[in-house]
Every structure is written in structure tokens, then in C-alpha cells.
mmCIF file of C-alpha atoms in Angstrom:
data_model
loop_
_atom_site.group_PDB
_atom_site.id
_atom_site.type_symbol
_atom_site.label_atom_id
_atom_site.label_comp_id
_atom_site.label_asym_id
_atom_site.label_seq_id
_atom_site.Cartn_x
_atom_site.Cartn_y
_atom_site.Cartn_z
ATOM 1 C CA MET N 1 0.000 0.000 0.000
ATOM 2 C CA ASN N 2 1.467 3.319 -1.015
ATOM 3 C CA LYS N 3 1.421 6.492 1.091
ATOM 4 C CA GLY N 4 -1.530 8.071 -0.778
ATOM 5 C CA GLU N 5 -3.853 5.178 0.021
ATOM 6 C CA ARG N 6 -2.939 5.250 3.725
ATOM 7 C CA ARG N 7 -3.809 8.990 3.942
ATOM 8 C CA ARG N 8 -7.246 8.375 2.312
ATOM 9 C CA GLN N 9 -8.021 5.600 4.839
ATOM 10 C CA ARG N 10 -7.185 7.896 7.816
ATOM 11 C CA ARG N 11 -9.495 10.621 6.421
ATOM 12 C CA ARG N 12 -12.362 8.095 6.090
ATOM 13 C CA TYR N 13 -11.825 6.966 9.722
ATOM 14 C CA ARG N 14 -11.952 10.552 11.005
ATOM 15 C CA VAL N 15 -15.128 11.270 9.069
ATOM 16 C CA ARG N 16 -16.906 8.236 10.621
ATOM 17 C CA TYR N 17 -15.779 9.229 14.149
ATOM 18 C CA ASP N 18 -17.108 12.780 13.747
ATOM 19 C CA ARG N 19 -20.469 11.435 12.653
ATOM 20 C CA ILE N 20 -20.717 9.238 15.743
ATOM 21 C CA VAL N 21 -20.036 12.242 18.022
ATOM 22 C CA ILE N 22 -22.643 14.323 16.219
ATOM 23 C CA MET N 23 -25.277 11.576 16.489
ATOM 24 C CA ALA N 24 -24.548 11.178 20.191
ATOM 25 C CA LEU N 25 -25.073 14.890 20.765
ATOM 26 C CA ILE N 26 -28.334 14.865 18.827
ATOM 27 C CA LEU N 27 -29.573 11.868 20.822
ATOM 28 C CA THR N 28 -28.670 13.571 24.106
ATOM 29 C CA ILE N 29 -30.620 16.727 23.127
ATOM 30 C CA VAL N 30 -33.672 14.639 22.152
ATOM 31 C CA ILE N 31 -33.600 12.812 25.512
ATOM 32 C CA VAL N 32 -33.374 16.108 27.416
ATOM 33 C CA LEU N 33 -36.269 17.590 25.481
ATOM 34 C CA MET N 34 -38.449 14.509 26.017
ATOM 35 C CA THR N 35 -37.703 14.501 29.758
ATOM 36 C CA SER N 36 -38.667 18.187 30.056
ATOM 37 C CA CYS N 37 -41.953 17.573 28.301
ATOM 38 C CA VAL N 38 -42.810 14.653 30.583
ATOM 39 C CA LEU N 39 -42.105 16.721 33.712
ATOM 40 C CA ALA N 40 -44.181 19.617 32.414
ATOM 41 C CA VAL N 41 -47.161 17.345 31.819
ATOM 42 C CA THR N 42 -46.998 15.430 35.128
ATOM 43 C CA GLY N 43 -46.165 18.458 37.307
ATOM 44 C CA LYS N 44 -43.212 16.681 38.865
ATOM 45 C CA GLY N 45 -40.225 18.775 39.610
ATOM 46 C CA GLU N 46 -42.243 21.877 40.630
ATOM 47 C CA LYS N 47 -41.492 23.414 44.035
ATOM 48 C CA PRO N 48 -44.253 22.578 46.554
ATOM 49 C CA GLU N 49 -46.286 25.513 47.869
ATOM 50 C CA LYS N 50 -45.815 26.408 51.531
ATOM 51 C CA PRO N 51 -48.837 25.446 53.680
ATOM 52 C CA GLN N 52 -51.014 28.458 54.525
ATOM 53 C CA PRO N 53 -51.512 29.143 58.264
ATOM 54 C CA LYS N 54 -54.983 28.435 59.635
ATOM 55 C CA PRO N 55 -56.950 31.499 60.737
ATOM 56 C CA LYS N 56 -56.653 32.160 64.446
ATOM 57 C CA THR N 57 -59.761 32.320 66.628
ATOM 58 C CA SER N 58 -60.099 34.404 69.755
ATOM 59 C CA SER N 59 -62.321 34.267 72.807
ATOM 60 C CA SER N 60 -62.361 35.960 76.173
ATOM 61 C CA GLU N 61 -60.807 34.215 79.114
ATOM 62 C CA PRO N 62 -63.586 32.418 80.942
ATOM 63 C CA THR N 63 -64.170 33.762 84.439
ATOM 64 C CA THR N 64 -67.191 34.141 86.658
ATOM 65 C CA GLU N 65 -70.341 34.728 84.666
ATOM 66 C CA PRO N 66 -72.834 37.018 86.369
ATOM 67 C CA GLU N 67 -75.454 36.553 83.637
ATOM 68 C CA ASN N 68 -75.558 32.904 84.729
ATOM 69 C CA GLU N 69 -75.638 33.917 88.405
ATOM 70 C CA GLN N 70 -72.163 32.995 89.558
ATOM 71 C CA THR N 71 -71.359 34.753 92.843
ATOM 72 C CA SER N 72 -68.673 37.395 93.326
ATOM 73 C CA LYS N 73 -66.829 38.428 96.476
ATOM 74 C CA ASP N 74 -65.712 41.874 95.321
ATOM 75 C CA SER N 75 -67.870 44.436 97.078
ATOM 76 C CA GLY N 76 -69.512 46.921 94.774
ATOM 77 C CA LYS N 77 -67.936 45.434 91.659
ATOM 78 C CA GLU N 78 -69.814 44.612 88.484
ATOM 79 C CA ASP N 79 -69.018 41.140 88.180
ATOM 80 C CA THR N 80 -67.200 39.302 85.507
ATOM 81 C CA THR N 81 -66.596 38.007 82.051
ATOM 82 C CA LYS N 82 -69.017 36.270 79.772
ATOM 83 C CA ALA N 83 -67.350 32.943 79.071
ATOM 84 C CA THR N 84 -67.233 31.697 75.486
ATOM 85 C CA THR N 85 -66.594 28.255 74.074
ATOM 86 C CA GLU N 86 -64.408 27.290 71.119
ATOM 87 C CA GLY N 87 -66.149 28.114 67.870
ATOM 88 C CA GLU N 88 -68.496 30.747 69.251
ATOM 89 C CA ALA N 89 -66.147 33.676 68.693
ATOM 90 C CA LYS N 90 -65.401 35.061 65.244
ATOM 91 C CA PRO N 91 -62.288 37.300 65.175
ATOM 92 C CA LEU N 92 -62.573 40.873 63.940
ATOM 93 C CA ASP N 93 -59.730 43.230 63.095
ATOM 94 C CA ASP N 94 -60.215 46.043 65.612
ATOM 95 C CA GLY N 95 -59.723 44.338 68.977
ATOM 96 C CA PHE N 96 -63.240 42.875 69.001
ATOM 97 C CA THR N 97 -64.762 39.535 68.170
ATOM 98 C CA ALA N 98 -68.247 38.416 67.192
ATOM 99 C CA GLU N 99 -69.773 36.154 69.825
ATOM 100 C CA THR N 100 -72.866 34.157 68.909
ATOM 101 C CA HIS N 101 -75.912 34.415 71.195
ATOM 102 C CA THR N 102 -79.161 32.545 70.744
ATOM 103 C CA HIS N 103 -82.546 34.174 70.385
ATOM 104 C CA ASP N 104 -83.576 32.969 73.858
ATOM 105 C CA GLU N 105 -80.703 34.904 75.433
ATOM 106 C CA ILE N 106 -82.505 38.156 74.636
ATOM 107 C CA PHE N 107 -84.777 37.235 77.544
ATOM 108 C CA MET N 108 -82.003 36.452 80.045
ATOM 109 C CA GLY N 109 -79.678 38.517 82.212
ATOM 110 C CA ASN N 110 -79.466 41.184 84.884
ATOM 111 C CA LEU N 111 -80.842 43.906 82.601
ATOM 112 C CA ILE N 112 -84.043 42.306 81.351
ATOM 113 C CA LEU N 113 -87.003 44.673 81.467
ATOM 114 C CA VAL N 114 -90.228 43.165 82.776
ATOM 115 C CA ASN N 115 -93.399 45.248 82.850
ATOM 116 C CA ALA N 116 -96.898 45.387 81.371
ATOM 117 C CA ASP N 117 -95.438 45.539 77.845
ATOM 118 C CA HIS N 118 -92.628 43.018 78.233
ATOM 119 C CA GLU N 119 -93.412 39.564 79.530
ATOM 120 C CA TYR N 120 -90.886 37.427 81.377
ATOM 121 C CA LYS N 121 -90.187 34.239 79.405
ATOM 122 C CA PHE N 122 -88.888 31.926 82.179
ATOM 123 C CA ILE N 123 -85.923 30.793 80.066
ATOM 124 C CA GLU N 124 -84.087 27.897 81.694
ATOM 125 C CA GLY N 125 -80.729 28.974 83.090
ATOM 126 C CA ASP N 126 -81.593 32.642 83.540
ATOM 127 C CA VAL N 127 -81.506 32.496 87.331
ATOM 128 C CA GLU N 128 -79.891 30.336 89.978
ATOM 129 C CA LEU N 129 -82.145 30.560 93.001
ATOM 130 C CA TYR N 130 -81.094 30.326 96.636
ATOM 131 C CA SER N 131 -83.050 30.566 99.868
ATOM 132 C CA VAL N 132 -82.542 33.919 101.555
ATOM 133 C CA VAL N 133 -83.051 32.629 105.080
ATOM 134 C CA GLN N 134 -80.428 29.919 104.564
ATOM 135 C CA ASN N 135 -77.851 32.172 102.896
ATOM 136 C CA ARG N 136 -78.274 35.627 104.396
ATOM 137 C CA ASN N 137 -75.760 37.163 106.799
ATOM 138 C CA ASP N 138 -76.515 38.497 110.292
ATOM 139 C CA TYR N 139 -77.021 42.113 109.259
ATOM 140 C CA TYR N 140 -80.698 41.756 108.255
ATOM 141 C CA SER N 141 -83.635 39.406 108.684
ATOM 142 C CA ASN N 142 -85.863 37.442 106.348
ATOM 143 C CA GLY N 143 -89.612 37.988 106.494
ATOM 144 C CA ASP N 144 -90.493 34.390 105.588
ATOM 145 C CA TYR N 145 -88.959 30.997 104.896
ATOM 146 C CA VAL N 146 -89.777 30.699 101.206
ATOM 147 C CA THR N 147 -88.133 33.827 99.796
ATOM 148 C CA LYS N 148 -85.552 33.049 97.116
ATOM 149 C CA LEU N 149 -83.237 35.277 95.094
ATOM 150 C CA ASP N 150 -80.813 34.809 92.255
ATOM 151 C CA SER N 151 -77.349 33.967 93.569
ATOM 152 C CA MET N 152 -75.737 37.197 92.350
ATOM 153 C CA ALA N 153 -78.514 39.383 93.749
ATOM 154 C CA LEU N 154 -78.300 37.574 97.082
ATOM 155 C CA THR N 155 -74.520 37.898 97.250
ATOM 156 C CA LYS N 156 -74.694 41.629 96.594
ATOM 157 C CA LEU N 157 -77.578 42.046 99.049
ATOM 158 C CA ASN N 158 -75.431 40.485 101.787
ATOM 159 C CA GLU N 159 -72.528 42.771 100.901
ATOM 160 C CA MET N 160 -74.741 45.856 100.894
ATOM 161 C CA MET N 161 -76.319 45.050 104.263
ATOM 162 C CA GLU N 162 -72.939 44.417 105.847
ATOM 163 C CA ALA N 163 -71.566 47.696 104.472
ATOM 164 C CA PHE N 164 -74.593 49.619 105.782
ATOM 165 C CA ALA N 165 -74.367 48.096 109.265
ATOM 166 C CA LYS N 166 -70.657 48.837 109.509
ATOM 167 C CA SER N 167 -71.198 52.406 108.307
ATOM 168 C CA GLN N 168 -73.521 52.869 111.288
ATOM 169 C CA SER N 169 -71.340 50.841 113.676
ATOM 170 C CA LEU N 170 -74.138 48.291 114.072
ATOM 171 C CA GLU N 171 -73.841 44.574 114.680
ATOM 172 C CA THR N 172 -77.207 44.052 113.013
ATOM 173 C CA THR N 173 -80.127 46.111 111.665
ATOM 174 C CA ASN N 174 -83.916 46.127 111.906
ATOM 175 C CA ILE N 175 -84.288 45.656 108.153
ATOM 176 C CA PHE N 176 -85.900 42.514 106.804
ATOM 177 C CA VAL N 177 -86.355 41.291 103.264
ATOM 178 C CA GLN N 178 -89.433 39.697 101.768
ATOM 179 C CA ASP N 179 -91.084 38.844 98.439
ATOM 180 C CA GLY N 180 -88.368 37.522 96.170
ATOM 181 C CA TYR N 181 -88.768 35.163 93.221
ATOM 182 C CA ARG N 182 -92.287 34.172 92.165
ATOM 183 C CA THR N 183 -93.320 31.470 89.734
ATOM 184 C CA TYR N 184 -95.979 32.118 87.117
ATOM 185 C CA GLN N 185 -98.605 30.196 89.090
ATOM 186 C CA GLU N 186 -97.715 31.931 92.341
ATOM 187 C CA GLN N 187 -98.340 35.268 90.678
ATOM 188 C CA VAL N 188 -101.621 34.024 89.207
ATOM 189 C CA ASP N 189 -102.769 33.129 92.721
ATOM 190 C CA ARG N 190 -101.584 36.412 94.220
ATOM 191 C CA HIS N 191 -103.186 38.443 91.465
ATOM 192 C CA ASN N 192 -106.517 36.623 91.705
ATOM 193 C CA SER N 193 -106.581 36.936 95.483
ATOM 194 C CA GLY N 194 -105.878 40.677 95.367
ATOM 195 C CA LYS N 195 -102.523 40.378 97.146
ATOM 196 C CA SER N 196 -100.757 41.600 94.017
ATOM 197 C CA GLY N 197 -103.435 43.371 92.040
ATOM 198 C CA THR N 198 -101.267 45.449 89.722
ATOM 199 C CA PHE N 199 -98.896 42.756 88.500
ATOM 200 C CA GLU N 200 -100.386 40.203 86.134
ATOM 201 C CA ALA N 201 -98.658 36.834 85.915
ATOM 202 C CA GLY N 202 -95.809 36.943 83.425
ATOM 203 C CA HIS N 203 -95.466 40.714 83.724
ATOM 204 C CA CYS N 204 -94.202 40.797 87.299
ATOM 205 C CA ASP N 205 -90.626 41.897 88.008
ATOM 206 C CA TYR N 206 -90.404 39.411 90.870
ATOM 207 C CA HIS N 207 -90.263 36.638 88.248
ATOM 208 C CA THR N 208 -86.674 37.673 87.541
ATOM 209 C CA GLY N 209 -85.396 36.532 90.938
ATOM 210 C CA ARG N 210 -83.539 39.838 91.207
ATOM 211 C CA THR N 211 -86.314 41.847 92.865
ATOM 212 C CA PHE N 212 -87.326 41.972 96.532
ATOM 213 C CA ASP N 213 -89.049 44.197 99.100
ATOM 214 C CA MET N 214 -87.498 45.719 102.226
ATOM 215 C CA PHE N 215 -89.278 46.630 105.469
ATOM 216 C CA ARG N 216 -88.379 47.994 108.900
ATOM 217 C CA MET N 217 -89.102 46.076 112.070
ATOM 218 C CA ASN N 218 -89.676 48.675 114.784
ATOM 219 C CA ASP N 219 -89.551 48.072 118.519
ATOM 220 C CA ASP N 220 -93.295 48.696 118.787
ATOM 221 C CA GLY N 221 -93.989 45.806 116.441
ATOM 222 C CA THR N 222 -94.874 47.902 113.398
ATOM 223 C CA THR N 223 -93.338 47.033 110.032
ATOM 224 C CA PRO N 224 -93.421 50.114 107.828
ATOM 225 C CA TYR N 225 -92.355 50.008 104.196
ATOM 226 C CA PHE N 226 -88.730 50.894 103.611
ATOM 227 C CA LYS N 227 -87.709 54.307 102.304
ATOM 228 C CA ALA N 228 -84.096 55.490 102.056
ATOM 229 C CA GLU N 229 -84.333 58.460 104.372
ATOM 230 C CA GLY N 230 -83.564 59.297 107.984
ATOM 231 C CA ASP N 231 -81.344 56.712 109.628
ATOM 232 C CA VAL N 232 -81.321 54.587 106.455
ATOM 233 C CA GLU N 233 -80.571 57.438 104.043
ATOM 234 C CA TRP N 234 -77.267 55.667 103.372
ATOM 235 C CA PHE N 235 -79.074 53.464 100.847
ATOM 236 C CA ALA N 236 -80.072 56.443 98.699
ATOM 237 C CA ASP N 237 -76.485 57.012 97.562
ATOM 238 C CA ASN N 238 -74.854 53.654 98.189
ATOM 239 C CA ALA N 239 -77.255 50.926 97.057
ATOM 240 C CA CYS N 240 -76.247 51.614 93.448
ATOM 241 C CA LYS N 241 -72.608 50.759 94.241
ATOM 242 C CA TYR N 242 -73.764 47.211 94.926
ATOM 243 C CA GLY N 243 -75.876 47.063 91.791
ATOM 244 C CA PHE N 244 -79.330 47.910 93.217
ATOM 245 C CA ILE N 245 -81.974 50.377 92.096
ATOM 246 C CA VAL N 246 -85.411 51.285 93.388
ATOM 247 C CA ARG N 247 -87.477 49.497 90.771
ATOM 248 C CA TYR N 248 -90.427 51.904 90.959
ATOM 249 C CA PRO N 249 -89.002 55.269 92.033
ATOM 250 C CA GLU N 250 -91.053 58.305 92.930
ATOM 251 C CA GLY N 251 -92.045 60.538 90.030
ATOM 252 C CA LYS N 252 -91.795 57.758 87.425
ATOM 253 C CA ASP N 253 -95.328 56.336 87.626
ATOM 254 C CA GLU N 254 -96.193 57.133 84.020
ATOM 255 C CA VAL N 255 -92.988 55.527 82.754
ATOM 256 C CA THR N 256 -92.992 52.356 84.840
ATOM 257 C CA GLY N 257 -96.769 51.962 84.794
ATOM 258 C CA GLU N 258 -96.748 51.460 88.576
ATOM 259 C CA LYS N 259 -97.169 53.692 91.592
ATOM 260 C CA ALA N 260 -93.962 54.497 93.450
ATOM 261 C CA ARG N 261 -92.703 51.645 95.612
ATOM 262 C CA THR N 262 -89.674 52.932 97.524
ATOM 263 C CA TYR N 263 -89.268 49.546 99.202
ATOM 264 C CA THR N 264 -88.957 47.427 96.031
ATOM 265 C CA TYR N 265 -85.338 46.959 94.989
ATOM 266 C CA ARG N 266 -83.952 45.303 91.862
ATOM 267 C CA TYR N 267 -80.448 44.070 91.083
ATOM 268 C CA VAL N 268 -79.063 45.250 87.714
ATOM 269 C CA GLY N 269 -75.301 45.543 88.328
ATOM 270 C CA ALA N 270 -73.172 48.373 89.687
ATOM 271 C CA PRO N 271 -72.372 50.384 86.497
ATOM 272 C CA HIS N 272 -75.997 50.392 85.368
ATOM 273 C CA ALA N 273 -77.416 51.194 88.802
ATOM 274 C CA THR N 274 -74.871 53.998 89.225
ATOM 275 C CA TYR N 275 -75.734 55.575 85.880
ATOM 276 C CA MET N 276 -79.448 55.432 86.697
ATOM 277 C CA HIS N 277 -78.835 56.938 90.127
ATOM 278 C CA ASP N 278 -76.643 59.752 88.809
ATOM 279 C CA ASN N 279 -79.064 60.632 86.001
ATOM 280 C CA GLY N 280 -82.386 60.118 87.746
ATOM 281 C CA LEU N 281 -83.539 57.310 85.466
ATOM 282 C CA CYS N 282 -85.816 54.358 86.064
ATOM 283 C CA LEU N 283 -85.092 51.023 84.400
ATOM 284 C CA GLU N 284 -87.415 51.704 81.445
ATOM 285 C CA GLU N 285 -85.655 54.991 80.705
ATOM 286 C CA TYR N 286 -82.217 53.442 81.044
ATOM 287 C CA ILE N 287 -82.952 50.571 78.651
ATOM 288 C CA ALA N 288 -84.136 53.128 76.091
ATOM 289 C CA GLU N 289 -81.043 55.313 76.549
ATOM 290 C CA VAL N 290 -78.552 52.462 76.220
ATOM 291 C CA LYS N 291 -80.015 51.663 72.799
ATOM 292 C CA GLU N 292 -78.538 54.936 71.548
ATOM 293 C CA HIS N 293 -74.989 53.738 72.227
ATOM 294 C CA THR N 294 -72.823 51.444 70.091
ATOM 295 C CA LYS N 295 -69.366 50.003 70.784
ATOM 296 C CA ASP N 296 -67.904 53.059 69.016
ATOM 297 C CA ASP N 297 -69.910 55.454 71.193
ATOM 298 C CA PRO N 298 -70.493 53.690 74.533
ATOM 299 C CA LEU N 299 -71.757 55.000 77.830
ATOM 300 C CA THR N 300 -68.866 55.488 80.243
ATOM 301 C CA VAL N 301 -69.519 54.865 83.932
ATOM 302 C CA ALA N 302 -67.078 54.862 86.851
ATOM 303 C CA VAL N 303 -67.770 53.017 90.101
ATOM 304 C CA ASP N 304 -65.146 53.440 92.816
ATOM 305 C CA GLY N 305 -62.533 54.216 90.175
ATOM 306 C CA GLU N 306 -63.390 51.254 87.969
ATOM 307 C CA VAL N 307 -64.567 52.353 84.528
ATOM 308 C CA SER N 308 -67.113 50.436 82.454
ATOM 309 C CA LEU N 309 -68.113 50.938 78.831
ATOM 310 C CA ILE N 310 -71.719 50.065 78.003
ATOM 311 C CA TYR N 311 -73.313 49.635 74.580
ATOM 312 C CA TYR N 312 -76.223 48.002 72.781
ATOM 313 C CA VAL N 313 -76.291 45.370 70.035
ATOM 314 C CA PRO N 314 -79.640 44.819 68.261
ATOM 315 C CA ALA N 315 -80.783 41.234 67.987
ATOM 316 C CA SER N 316 -81.553 39.504 64.728
ATOM 317 C CA GLU N 317 -85.262 39.219 64.080
ATOM 318 C CA GLU N 318 -84.906 35.452 63.927
ATOM 319 C CA GLY N 319 -82.210 33.023 64.945
ATOM 320 C CA ASP N 320 -78.822 33.747 66.482
ATOM 321 C CA THR N 321 -77.121 37.125 66.809
ATOM 322 C CA ASP N 322 -73.411 37.915 66.483
ATOM 323 C CA VAL N 323 -72.716 40.215 69.435
ATOM 324 C CA THR N 324 -69.550 42.320 69.186
ATOM 325 C CA VAL N 325 -67.422 41.906 72.323
ATOM 326 C CA PRO N 326 -63.767 42.699 73.163
ATOM 327 C CA LYS N 327 -61.102 40.060 72.576
ATOM 328 C CA ASP N 328 -59.017 40.605 75.698
ATOM 329 C CA LYS N 329 -61.098 42.509 78.272
ATOM 330 C CA ALA N 330 -63.607 41.355 80.868
ATOM 331 C CA TYR N 331 -67.215 41.861 79.833
ATOM 332 C CA THR N 332 -70.789 40.759 80.446
ATOM 333 C CA VAL N 333 -73.647 40.336 77.991
ATOM 334 C CA SER N 334 -77.286 40.653 79.066
ATOM 335 C CA GLY N 335 -80.467 40.549 77.085
ATOM 336 C CA ASN N 336 -82.922 43.414 77.569
ATOM 337 C CA ASN N 337 -86.082 41.272 77.164
ATOM 338 C CA CYS N 338 -87.062 43.517 74.264
ATOM 339 C CA ASP N 339 -84.952 43.519 71.140
ATOM 340 C CA GLY N 340 -81.265 43.146 71.813
ATOM 341 C CA PHE N 341 -78.244 42.795 74.048
ATOM 342 C CA ILE N 342 -76.397 45.131 76.412
ATOM 343 C CA VAL N 343 -72.628 44.658 76.632
ATOM 344 C CA THR N 344 -70.693 45.921 79.659
ATOM 345 C CA VAL N 345 -66.905 46.071 79.267
ATOM 346 C CA LYS N 346 -64.332 46.624 81.987
ATOM 347 C CA LYS N 347 -62.031 49.273 80.583
#
């Protein structure tokens, strides 16, 4: 083989080698393209999305619940926080939350209005009744052995009587309490017998378990009706600090629909009683005034340096109502027995 033939054979070998390299590159590109297409179709190879955080819920810390008649030992204090359960509260963005209340709760609480136009509904759980004679302190007497009051009203009555006695340096007083809670049938019987002629069954404030009468037991055996004057004038300015009002005050006959009864007291809670006392309002007038105030424009009441904010939330015509309450402050919610709820917030 001469030199020219050997050079031609080397050129042919190089040409075949170059073609193999080129084919390998083309095959590699095809494989890459096919792999990319498969991944695009199946979604594999994409970065997983980060899990989104679940929305946070908020509810007030459960404490004593005065609307369900838990007792309180703090003299003159409006009582506690409305407890909520998981799922009831719906967070809002401005420091408040929406708390769900049932339609029946309109007719429950310390601020329910009962009169000729607003009937008491006897909703189960509204009151927790206790015998006065078995739970009273030594600073007053009980006129009978059947009188019962709601636990919160009775607790505050004991505190008020003790404070009065100590203010007068007395070990006891001549005051006795009578006529507390009445059932529907008891009021039917009293009304028919003439013992309670003005209060028809269902429209009697005594049904609430928060109302009672006070009398004086004099040395001569007489038992005059109670009036906050003379040696018991203390009650005129101090009963409100313990949450009590005169249910049928003088000069309010046309509003309450009843003649003045200076001896009939009703528990409503310290901030509310104080506002009524300071502004000369009866319960009917107060319920109407509170309806003018929202959470953005609440009533502001101070009792012994403790400030409360009070506002109204209208109830839904049917079904549950979302009541706006604070997320992290103590509060109470009471129905008004008319058309909505009254919220009291400790500032």
C-alpha cells in the first residue's frame, strides 16, 4: 500500500468518528427535550407551595359569669366576664370579636325589662335561686322561709347590708327582706286573690329573681315600708354601688306603669345602677337610653374608680345574633327582654 492510500483511509476513519459524536449529541438533546416535556405534563419537579396558616380564633378568658348567676366576692364590683366556648367567637380586626348568642338569650340577664309591655319568658338557666333565710348574713332578717333570690342578687344584698351596718357601727339592723322570686302560678294566685293586684302573671318583676321588698321592724312591732331616708338614708347614695336600684321610684309612675314603691329593689349591676342613680332614670328609661350607644360610642360609667363601657347590640329578628365583644377585656352580655343585648366592658 502506497502512502496516498494510507492517507485516504485515515481521512475516512476521522469522518466516521465525527459522525458518531454528532449523532450522540443529537440523541442527548432529544432525551433532554423529552424529559422536560414529561415533567411539564406530570407536574413533577415543581417546588411545593408552603402550607397556609390556619386562621386564628379568639375568645375571652372564661371567668365568673354574672349573667348565669355565679357569685362574686368583690364588694360593689360589676361582676365578671361572659365565658365563650371554642367556635363561638369570630375574630374581627379592631380588637373585638363576634360572639354568637341565641334568640332565647334576649330574655335572660341582669338587665331584662319586665313590665306590662314586656313579659318574662322563664328561660331555663336565667336564674340560679337560693333561699334567703339559709344564705343571708346576720345584718338583716328574712320575712319568711320561702323567699328566694338569684345567687348574684343575694350575694350583693349580703354585701350591701354588711356595708350599711358597719357604716352605722351596728352589729345588726332592723331591716328585713321579703317577696323575692315568684313562679308564674304563684303570681296568678296572688293576682286573683288581690294580694298583688297590679302585677299580672308573666309581667311581674319578681319573676326575675332579682327583685325583693325591704321593710323595717320597729320596737313597737310595726313594720313600715322601707324608704331610704332618715337613719337609712345611706341606701339612697350607696345601694347603686352594689348594683341595686329602686325598681319603681317616685315621680316615674307614668314611665314604669306602677305607683312608686320605695321599698322594692332590683339588682341590675353596679355600672348600670350607678348611671341610673346619677341621672335620675328608672329602668325603662335606662334601657331606652342604652339603645342609643354602640361600641364606638359607649356610655362610660365609673364606680369606685373602675370604669365600664356600656353599649347596645340589636338582635336579629330570627335566629342567632353575632354580638360584638372585646377580645381581651372582661365583659358581660345581658339581654334586655325587648330587642337586643347590652354589653358591659371593663375598661
